[in-house]
Short mmCIF file of C-alpha atoms in Angstrom, two decimals:
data_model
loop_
_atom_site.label_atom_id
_atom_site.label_comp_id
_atom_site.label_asym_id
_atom_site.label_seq_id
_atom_site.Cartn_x
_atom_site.Cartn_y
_atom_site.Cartn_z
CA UNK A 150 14.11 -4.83 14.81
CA UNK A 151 17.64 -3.16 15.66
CA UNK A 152 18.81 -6.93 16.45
CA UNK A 153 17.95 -7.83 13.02
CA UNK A 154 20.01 -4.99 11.08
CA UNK A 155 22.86 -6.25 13.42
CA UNK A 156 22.51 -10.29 13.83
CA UNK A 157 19.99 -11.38 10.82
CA UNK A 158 17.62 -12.39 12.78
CA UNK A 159 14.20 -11.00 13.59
CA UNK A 160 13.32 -10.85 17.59
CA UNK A 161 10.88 -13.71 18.90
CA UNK A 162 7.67 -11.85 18.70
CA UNK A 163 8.42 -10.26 14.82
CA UNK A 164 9.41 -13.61 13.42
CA UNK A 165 6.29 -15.29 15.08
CA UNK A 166 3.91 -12.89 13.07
CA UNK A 167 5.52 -13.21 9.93
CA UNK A 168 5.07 -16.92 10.35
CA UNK A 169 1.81 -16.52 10.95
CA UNK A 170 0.61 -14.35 8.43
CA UNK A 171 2.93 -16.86 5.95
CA UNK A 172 0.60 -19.97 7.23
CA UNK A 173 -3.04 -17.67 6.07
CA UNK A 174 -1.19 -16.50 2.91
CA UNK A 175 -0.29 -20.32 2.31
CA UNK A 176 -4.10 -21.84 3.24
CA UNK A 177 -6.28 -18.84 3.11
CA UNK A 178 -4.94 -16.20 0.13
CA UNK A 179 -3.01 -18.60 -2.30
CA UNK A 180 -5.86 -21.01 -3.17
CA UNK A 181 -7.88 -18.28 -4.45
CA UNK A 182 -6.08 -15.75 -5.60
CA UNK A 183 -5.88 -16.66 -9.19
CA UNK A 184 -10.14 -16.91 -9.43
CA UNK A 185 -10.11 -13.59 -7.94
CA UNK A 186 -7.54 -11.90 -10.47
CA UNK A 187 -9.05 -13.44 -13.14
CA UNK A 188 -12.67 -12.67 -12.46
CA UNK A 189 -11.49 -9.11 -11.20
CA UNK A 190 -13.06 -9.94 -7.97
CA UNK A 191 -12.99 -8.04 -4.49
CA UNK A 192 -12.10 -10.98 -2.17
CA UNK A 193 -14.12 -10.21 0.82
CA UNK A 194 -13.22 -13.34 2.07
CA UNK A 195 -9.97 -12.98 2.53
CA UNK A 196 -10.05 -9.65 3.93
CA UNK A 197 -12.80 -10.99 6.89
CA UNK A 198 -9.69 -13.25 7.53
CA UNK A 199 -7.31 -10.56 7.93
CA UNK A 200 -9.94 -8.56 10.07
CA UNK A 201 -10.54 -11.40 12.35
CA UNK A 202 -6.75 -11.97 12.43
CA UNK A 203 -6.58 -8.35 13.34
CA UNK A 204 -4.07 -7.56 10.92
CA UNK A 205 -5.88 -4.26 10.34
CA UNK A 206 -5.18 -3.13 13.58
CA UNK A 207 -1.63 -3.70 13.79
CA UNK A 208 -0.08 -0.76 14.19
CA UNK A 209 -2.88 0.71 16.32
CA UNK A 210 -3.46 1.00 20.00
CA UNK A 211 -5.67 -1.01 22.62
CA UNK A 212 -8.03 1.73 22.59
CA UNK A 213 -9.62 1.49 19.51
CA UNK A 214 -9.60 -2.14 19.26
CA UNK A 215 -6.06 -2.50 17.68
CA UNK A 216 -3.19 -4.59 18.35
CA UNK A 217 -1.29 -2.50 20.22
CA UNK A 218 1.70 -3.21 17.68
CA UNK A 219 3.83 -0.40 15.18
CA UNK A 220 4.47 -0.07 11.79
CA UNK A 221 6.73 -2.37 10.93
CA UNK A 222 4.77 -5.34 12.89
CA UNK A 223 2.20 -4.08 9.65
CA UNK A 224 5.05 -4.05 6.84
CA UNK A 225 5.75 -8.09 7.92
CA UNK A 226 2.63 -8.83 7.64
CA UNK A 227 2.38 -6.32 4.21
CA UNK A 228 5.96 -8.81 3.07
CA UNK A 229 4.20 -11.81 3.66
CA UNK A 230 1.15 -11.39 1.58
CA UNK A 231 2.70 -9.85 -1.18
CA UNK A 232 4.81 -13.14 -1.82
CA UNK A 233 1.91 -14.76 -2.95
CA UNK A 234 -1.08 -11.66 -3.87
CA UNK A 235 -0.30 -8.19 -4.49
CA UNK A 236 -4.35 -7.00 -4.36
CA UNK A 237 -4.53 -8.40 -0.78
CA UNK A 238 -1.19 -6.96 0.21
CA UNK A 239 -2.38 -3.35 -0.81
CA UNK A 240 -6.29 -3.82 0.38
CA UNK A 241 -4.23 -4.14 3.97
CA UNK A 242 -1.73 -1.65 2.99
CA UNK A 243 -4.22 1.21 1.78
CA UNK A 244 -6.56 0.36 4.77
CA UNK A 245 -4.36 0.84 7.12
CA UNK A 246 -2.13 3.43 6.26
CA UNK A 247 -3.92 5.68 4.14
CA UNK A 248 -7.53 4.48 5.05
CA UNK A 249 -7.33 4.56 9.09
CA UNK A 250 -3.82 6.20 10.01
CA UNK A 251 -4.68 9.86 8.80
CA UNK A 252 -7.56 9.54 11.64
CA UNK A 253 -5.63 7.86 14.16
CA UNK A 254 -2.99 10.56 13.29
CA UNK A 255 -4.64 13.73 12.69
CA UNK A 256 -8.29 12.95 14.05
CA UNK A 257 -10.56 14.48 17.38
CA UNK A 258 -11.05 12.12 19.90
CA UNK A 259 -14.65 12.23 18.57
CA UNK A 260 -13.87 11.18 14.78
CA UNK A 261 -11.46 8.66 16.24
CA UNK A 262 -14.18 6.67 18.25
CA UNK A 263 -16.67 7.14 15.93
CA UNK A 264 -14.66 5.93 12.88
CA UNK A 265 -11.55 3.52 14.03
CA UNK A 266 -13.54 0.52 15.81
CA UNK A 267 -14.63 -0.80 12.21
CA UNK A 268 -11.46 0.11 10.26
CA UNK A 269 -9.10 -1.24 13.05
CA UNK A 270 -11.02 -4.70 13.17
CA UNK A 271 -11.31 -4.63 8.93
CA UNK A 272 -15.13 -4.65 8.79
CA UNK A 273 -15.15 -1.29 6.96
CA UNK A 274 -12.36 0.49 4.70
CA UNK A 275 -11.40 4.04 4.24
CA UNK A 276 -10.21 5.52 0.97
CA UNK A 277 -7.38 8.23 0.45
CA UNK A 278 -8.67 10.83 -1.69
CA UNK A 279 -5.25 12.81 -2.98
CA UNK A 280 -4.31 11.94 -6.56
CA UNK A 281 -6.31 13.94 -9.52
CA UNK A 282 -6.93 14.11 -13.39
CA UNK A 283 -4.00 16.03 -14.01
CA UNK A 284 -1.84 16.57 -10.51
CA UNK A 285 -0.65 12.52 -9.98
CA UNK A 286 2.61 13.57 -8.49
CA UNK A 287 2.05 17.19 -8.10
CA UNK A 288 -0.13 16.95 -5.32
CA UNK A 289 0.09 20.57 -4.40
CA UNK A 290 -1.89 21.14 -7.53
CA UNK A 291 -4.70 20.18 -6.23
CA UNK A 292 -8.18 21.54 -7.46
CA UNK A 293 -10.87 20.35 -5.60
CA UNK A 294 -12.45 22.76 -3.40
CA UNK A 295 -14.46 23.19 -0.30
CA UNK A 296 -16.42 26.04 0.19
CA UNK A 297 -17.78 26.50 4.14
CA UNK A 298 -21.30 27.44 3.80
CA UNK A 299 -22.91 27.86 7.15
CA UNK A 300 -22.13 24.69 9.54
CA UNK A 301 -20.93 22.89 6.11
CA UNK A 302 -18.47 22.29 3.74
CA UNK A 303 -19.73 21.98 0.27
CA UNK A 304 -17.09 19.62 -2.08
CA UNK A 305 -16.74 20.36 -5.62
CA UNK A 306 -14.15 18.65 -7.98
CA UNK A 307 -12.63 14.59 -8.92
CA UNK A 308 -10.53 12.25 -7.62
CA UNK A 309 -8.60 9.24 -9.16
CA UNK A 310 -7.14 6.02 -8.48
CA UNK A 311 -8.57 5.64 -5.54
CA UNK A 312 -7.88 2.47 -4.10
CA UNK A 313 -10.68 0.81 -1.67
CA UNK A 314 -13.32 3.74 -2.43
CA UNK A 315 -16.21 1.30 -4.05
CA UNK A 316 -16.32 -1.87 -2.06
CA UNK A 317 -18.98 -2.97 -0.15
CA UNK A 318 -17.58 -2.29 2.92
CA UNK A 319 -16.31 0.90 2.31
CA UNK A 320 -17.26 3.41 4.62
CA UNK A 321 -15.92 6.50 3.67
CA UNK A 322 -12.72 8.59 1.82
CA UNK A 323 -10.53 11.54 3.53
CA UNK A 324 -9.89 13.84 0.53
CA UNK A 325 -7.96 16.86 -0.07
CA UNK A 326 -9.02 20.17 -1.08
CA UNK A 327 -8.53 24.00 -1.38
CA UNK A 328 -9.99 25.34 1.26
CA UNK A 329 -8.73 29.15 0.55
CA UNK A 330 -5.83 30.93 0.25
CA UNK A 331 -2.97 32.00 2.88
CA UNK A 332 0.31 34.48 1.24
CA UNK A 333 -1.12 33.90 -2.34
CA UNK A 334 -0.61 29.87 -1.87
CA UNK A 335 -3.01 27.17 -1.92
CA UNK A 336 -4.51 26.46 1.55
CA UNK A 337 -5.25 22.40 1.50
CA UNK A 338 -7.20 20.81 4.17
CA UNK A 339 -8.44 17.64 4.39
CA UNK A 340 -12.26 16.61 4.89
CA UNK A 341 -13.85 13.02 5.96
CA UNK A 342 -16.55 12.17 3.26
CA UNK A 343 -19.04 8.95 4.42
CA UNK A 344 -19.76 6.85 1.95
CA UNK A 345 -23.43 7.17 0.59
CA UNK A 346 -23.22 11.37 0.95
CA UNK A 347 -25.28 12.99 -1.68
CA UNK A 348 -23.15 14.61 -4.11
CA UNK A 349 -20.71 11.90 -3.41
CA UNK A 350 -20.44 9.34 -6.20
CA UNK A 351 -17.96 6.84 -6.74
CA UNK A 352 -17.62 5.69 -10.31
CA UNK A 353 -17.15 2.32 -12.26
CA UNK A 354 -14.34 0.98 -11.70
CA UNK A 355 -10.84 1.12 -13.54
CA UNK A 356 -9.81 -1.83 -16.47
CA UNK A 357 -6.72 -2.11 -14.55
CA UNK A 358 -3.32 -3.84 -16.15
CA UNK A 359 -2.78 -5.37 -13.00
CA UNK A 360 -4.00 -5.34 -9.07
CA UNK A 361 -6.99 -7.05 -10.84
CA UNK A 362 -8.49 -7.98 -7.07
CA UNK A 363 -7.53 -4.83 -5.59
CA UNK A 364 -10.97 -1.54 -5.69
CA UNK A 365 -9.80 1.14 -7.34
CA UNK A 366 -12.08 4.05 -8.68
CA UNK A 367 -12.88 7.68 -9.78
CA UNK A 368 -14.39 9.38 -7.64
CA UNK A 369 -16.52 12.63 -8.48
CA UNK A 370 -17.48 15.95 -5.89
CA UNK A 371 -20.45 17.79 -6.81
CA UNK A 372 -22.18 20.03 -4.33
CA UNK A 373 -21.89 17.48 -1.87
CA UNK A 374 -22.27 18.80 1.94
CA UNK A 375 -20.51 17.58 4.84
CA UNK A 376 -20.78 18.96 8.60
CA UNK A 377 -17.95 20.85 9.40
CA UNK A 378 -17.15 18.92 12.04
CA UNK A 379 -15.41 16.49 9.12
CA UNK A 380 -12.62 18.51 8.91
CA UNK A 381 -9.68 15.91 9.84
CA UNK A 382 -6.89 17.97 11.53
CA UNK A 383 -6.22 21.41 11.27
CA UNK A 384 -7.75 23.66 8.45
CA UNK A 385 -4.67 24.53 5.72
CA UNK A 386 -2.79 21.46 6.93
CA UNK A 387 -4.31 18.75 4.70
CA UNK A 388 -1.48 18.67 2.18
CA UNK A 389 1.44 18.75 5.11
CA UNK A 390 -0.42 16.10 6.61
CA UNK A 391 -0.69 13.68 3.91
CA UNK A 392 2.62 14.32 3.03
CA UNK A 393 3.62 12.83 6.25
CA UNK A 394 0.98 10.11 5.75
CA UNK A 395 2.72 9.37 2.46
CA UNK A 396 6.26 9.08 3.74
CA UNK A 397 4.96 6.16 6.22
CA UNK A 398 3.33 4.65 3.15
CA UNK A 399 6.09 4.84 1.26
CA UNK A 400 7.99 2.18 3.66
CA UNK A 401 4.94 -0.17 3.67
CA UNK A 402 5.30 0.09 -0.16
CA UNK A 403 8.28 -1.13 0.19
CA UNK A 404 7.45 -4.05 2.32
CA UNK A 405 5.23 -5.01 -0.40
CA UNK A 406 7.53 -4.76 -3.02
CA UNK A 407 10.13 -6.97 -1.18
CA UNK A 408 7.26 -9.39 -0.53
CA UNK A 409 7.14 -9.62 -4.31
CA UNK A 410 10.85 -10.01 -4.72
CA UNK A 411 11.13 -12.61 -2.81
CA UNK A 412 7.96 -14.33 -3.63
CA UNK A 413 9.75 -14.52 -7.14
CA UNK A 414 13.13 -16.39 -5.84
CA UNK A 415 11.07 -18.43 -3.78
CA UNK A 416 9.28 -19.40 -7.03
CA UNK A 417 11.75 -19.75 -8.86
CA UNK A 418 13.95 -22.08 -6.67
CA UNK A 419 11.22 -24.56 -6.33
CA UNK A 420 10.50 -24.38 -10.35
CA UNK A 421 14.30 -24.76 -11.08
CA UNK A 422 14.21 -27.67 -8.74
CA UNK A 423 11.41 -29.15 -10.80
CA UNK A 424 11.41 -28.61 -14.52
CA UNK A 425 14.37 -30.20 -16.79
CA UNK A 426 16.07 -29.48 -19.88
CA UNK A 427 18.21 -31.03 -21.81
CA UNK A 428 18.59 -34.28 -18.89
CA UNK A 429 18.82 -32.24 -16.01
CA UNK A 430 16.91 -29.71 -13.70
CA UNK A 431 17.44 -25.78 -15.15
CA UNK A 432 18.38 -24.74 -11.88
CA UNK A 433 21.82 -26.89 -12.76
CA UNK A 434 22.16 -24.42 -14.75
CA UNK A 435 24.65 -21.54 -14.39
CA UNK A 436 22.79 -19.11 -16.68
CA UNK A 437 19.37 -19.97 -14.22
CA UNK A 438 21.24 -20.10 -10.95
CA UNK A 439 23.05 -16.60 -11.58
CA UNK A 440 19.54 -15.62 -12.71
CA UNK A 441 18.09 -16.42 -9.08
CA UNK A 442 21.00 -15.80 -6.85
CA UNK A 443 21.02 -11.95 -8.44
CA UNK A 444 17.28 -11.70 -7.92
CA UNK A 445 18.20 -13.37 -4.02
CA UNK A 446 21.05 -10.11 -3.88
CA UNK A 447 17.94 -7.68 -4.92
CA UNK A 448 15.04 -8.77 -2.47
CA UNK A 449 18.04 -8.71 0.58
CA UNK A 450 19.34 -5.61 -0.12
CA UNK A 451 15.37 -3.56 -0.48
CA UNK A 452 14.82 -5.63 2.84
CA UNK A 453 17.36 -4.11 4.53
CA UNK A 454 16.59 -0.68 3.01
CA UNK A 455 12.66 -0.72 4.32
CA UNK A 456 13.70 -2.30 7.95
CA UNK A 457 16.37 0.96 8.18
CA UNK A 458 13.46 3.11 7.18
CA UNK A 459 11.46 1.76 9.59
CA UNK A 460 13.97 1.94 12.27
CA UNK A 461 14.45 5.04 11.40
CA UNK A 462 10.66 6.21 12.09
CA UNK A 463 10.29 4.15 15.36
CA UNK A 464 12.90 5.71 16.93
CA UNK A 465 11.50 9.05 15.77
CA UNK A 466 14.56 10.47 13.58
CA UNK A 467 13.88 11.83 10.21
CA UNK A 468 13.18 9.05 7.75
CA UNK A 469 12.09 10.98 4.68
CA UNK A 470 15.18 10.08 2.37
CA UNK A 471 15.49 6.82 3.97
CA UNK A 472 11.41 5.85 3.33
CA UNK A 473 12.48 7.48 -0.87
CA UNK A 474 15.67 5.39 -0.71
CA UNK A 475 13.35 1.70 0.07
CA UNK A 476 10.92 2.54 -1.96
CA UNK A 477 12.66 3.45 -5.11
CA UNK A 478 15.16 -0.01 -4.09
CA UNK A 479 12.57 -2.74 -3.57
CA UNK A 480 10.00 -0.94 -6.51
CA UNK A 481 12.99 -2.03 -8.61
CA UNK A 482 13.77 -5.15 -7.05
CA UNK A 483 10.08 -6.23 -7.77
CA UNK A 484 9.82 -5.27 -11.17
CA UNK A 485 13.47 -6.68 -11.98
CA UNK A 486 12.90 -10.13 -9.91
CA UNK A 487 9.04 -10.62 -11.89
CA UNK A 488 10.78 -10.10 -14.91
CA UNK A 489 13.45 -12.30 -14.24
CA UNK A 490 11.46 -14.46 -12.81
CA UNK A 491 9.22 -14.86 -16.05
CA UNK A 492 12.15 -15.83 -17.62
CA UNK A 493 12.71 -18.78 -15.68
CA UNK A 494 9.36 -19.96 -16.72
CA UNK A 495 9.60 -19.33 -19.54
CA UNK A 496 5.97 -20.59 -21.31
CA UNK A 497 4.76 -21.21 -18.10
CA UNK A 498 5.69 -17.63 -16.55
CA UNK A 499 3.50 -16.13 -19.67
CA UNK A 500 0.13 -18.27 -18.19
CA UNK A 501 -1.49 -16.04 -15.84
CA UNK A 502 -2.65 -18.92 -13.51
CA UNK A 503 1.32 -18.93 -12.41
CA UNK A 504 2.30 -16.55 -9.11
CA UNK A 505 5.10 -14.94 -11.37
CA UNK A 506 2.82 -13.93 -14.10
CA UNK A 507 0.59 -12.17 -11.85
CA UNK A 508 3.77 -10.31 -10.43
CA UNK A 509 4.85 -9.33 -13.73
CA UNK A 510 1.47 -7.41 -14.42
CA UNK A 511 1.24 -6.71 -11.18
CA UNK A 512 4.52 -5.41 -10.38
CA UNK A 513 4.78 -2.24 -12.22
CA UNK A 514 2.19 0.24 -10.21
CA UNK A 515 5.06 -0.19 -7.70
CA UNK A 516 7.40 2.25 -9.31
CA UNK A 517 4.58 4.58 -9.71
CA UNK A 518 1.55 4.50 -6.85
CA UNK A 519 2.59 6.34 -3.95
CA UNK A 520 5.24 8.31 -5.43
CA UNK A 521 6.77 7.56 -9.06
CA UNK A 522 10.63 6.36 -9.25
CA UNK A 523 11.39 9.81 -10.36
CA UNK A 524 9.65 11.32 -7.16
CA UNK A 525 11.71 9.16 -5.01
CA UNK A 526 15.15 10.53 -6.88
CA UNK A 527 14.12 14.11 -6.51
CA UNK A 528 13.04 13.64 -2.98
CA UNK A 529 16.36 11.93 -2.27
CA UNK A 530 18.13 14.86 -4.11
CA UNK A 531 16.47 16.97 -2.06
CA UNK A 532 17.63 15.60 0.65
CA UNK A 533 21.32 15.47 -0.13
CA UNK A 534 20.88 19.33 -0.75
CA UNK A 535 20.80 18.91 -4.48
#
């Protein structure tokens, strides 16, 4: 990846992935993508092909059935799907890094074997129970509680936005909740919940302005038991944990966002190529090309900020500002380049059975899911010692 930040071009075995995962997008994701937004469909079809591609189980080791890859072999493949369908990019995206990785990072050898096999191959999903009515971004305000009675943990309190908590598939949700208190602070832990637990119910499902393909629910606690043995790391380290859980997700993010960046030149350079105005093809234009080829400058410049990010994590040096820095970049770049790239269409970019369309809807949840734009500039603040 270091050969890329220095020569421009990917090494062999990265650039044969993203390839790839470009040829299913093209065949497998593209020629249904618009039925599935439109009907508001989960498309279990296309996430069987990811599964059997073992895109799920990129970043994780041999031993539970994974690829034996890292985390940025998953943002390419994240990049490459979000060109094309951002509900697909983020089923992959939330399965992997907030569905499996808080087990494979924080789990017993037990939970591990008993839980990764399905979620590394994709034939079950895991949801990431931290947002609440009323703490989004404060996270540390969390309410929900768990009370140890006996051998159990009873669960009281809601959830929202909780992205692949309903499907079919699903098999269960990590969640976060107060577990007691420790120097007059919250103590969070976190606590595996299987699907199907009484007490455990996941509501309808959001009317969503975009992500139309993607599961996303409520999800309500009440007196619902779970052995103790569910607790997933250490008790009163939930909220540290996801916190580091987040910062990895904030890179993939990114990856997605850039996928939709440059999903919109690419777009965009084949319409201009195509549609004419006025005797000749709009991309003849200057007011078009400058359009594109500033929209081009965006989606380079949020690559290069999520493949320094991700350097930055592989080689195991802090990556915190650098994972803020992507995120709040290519969250930009994606919103700017869909608008943009509306434009271009003009008519046609206001028809939702266009790519760009979609994006536009689609596009905004990216400077707010995982950490809002103004989260990312405190965090960087932070980290300049502001």
């Amino acid at each position: 990846m270091t050969d890329y930040l220095s020569t421009g071009t990917l090494p062999e075995e990265y650039q044969q992935l993203a390839l790839t995962v470009r040829d299913f997008t093209q065949q497998v994701v593209a020629p249904v993508s618009a039925k599935h937004d439109a009907e508001r469909s989960f498309p279990y079809e296309v996430v069987k092909g990811m599964g059997d591609m073992g895109l799920f189980g990129l970043p994780f080791s041999e031993e539970f059935g994974g690829m034996g890859g890292n985390y940025f072999t998953l943002c390419l493949a994240l990049e490459e799907l979000a060109k094309v369908d951002q509900s697909v990019a983020m089923t992959l995206e939330a399965g992997v890094s907030l569905g499996a990785m808080p087990i494979y990072r924080f789990g017993t050898q037990e939970q591990k074997e008993r839980y990764l096999p399905e979620l590394v191959a994709g034939q079950a999903l895991a949801g990431f129970g931290l947002t609440e009515p009323g703490c989004g971004s404060d996270a540390g305000g969390t309410r929900t509680t768990a009370v140890r009675d006996g051998d159990e943990w009873v669960i009281n309190g809601s959830k929202q936005f909780i992205t692949n908590s309903g499907t079919d598939i699903t098999k269960l949700v990590t969640v976060t909740a107060v577990t007691g208190q420790r120097d007059g602070k919250k103590e969070i832990s976190t606590i595996i919940v299987p699907s199907g637990t009484t007490g455990f119910v996941v509501e309808p499902p959001y009317h969503k302005l975009g992500w139309h393909a993607s599961d996303t629910h409520p999800l309500a606690f009440t007196d619902c038991r779970v052995p103790q043995e569910n607790l997933l790391g250490d008790e009163g380290r939930g909220y540290a944990n996801f916190l580091r859980i987040l910062d990895e997700g904030r890179i993939a993010i990114a990856a997605v966002s850039v996928g939709v960046a440059q999903g919109c030149v690419d777009e965009c350079v084949r319409y201009a190529g195509e549609r004419e105005a006025f005797g000749k093809t709009i991309g003849s234009y200057q007011a078009i090309a400058f359009k594109i080829a500033r929209m081009e400058a965006r989606a380079h410049a949020a690559r290069a900020a999520y493949y320094d990010a991700a350097a930055l994590m592989l080689s195991g040096k802090p990556f915190k500002k650098a994972a803020a820095v992507a995120k709040l970049v290519a969250g930009e770049a994606a919103m700017d380049n869909s608008r943009d790239a509306t434009q271009v269409f003009g008519g046609m970019g206001f028809m939702n059975e266009t790519v760009v369309a979609r994006h536009y809807r689609d596009s905004k949840i990216l400077e707010i899911g995982e950490g809002t734009t103004e989260v990312q500039l405190m965090l960087i603040g932070r980290e300049l010692g502001l």
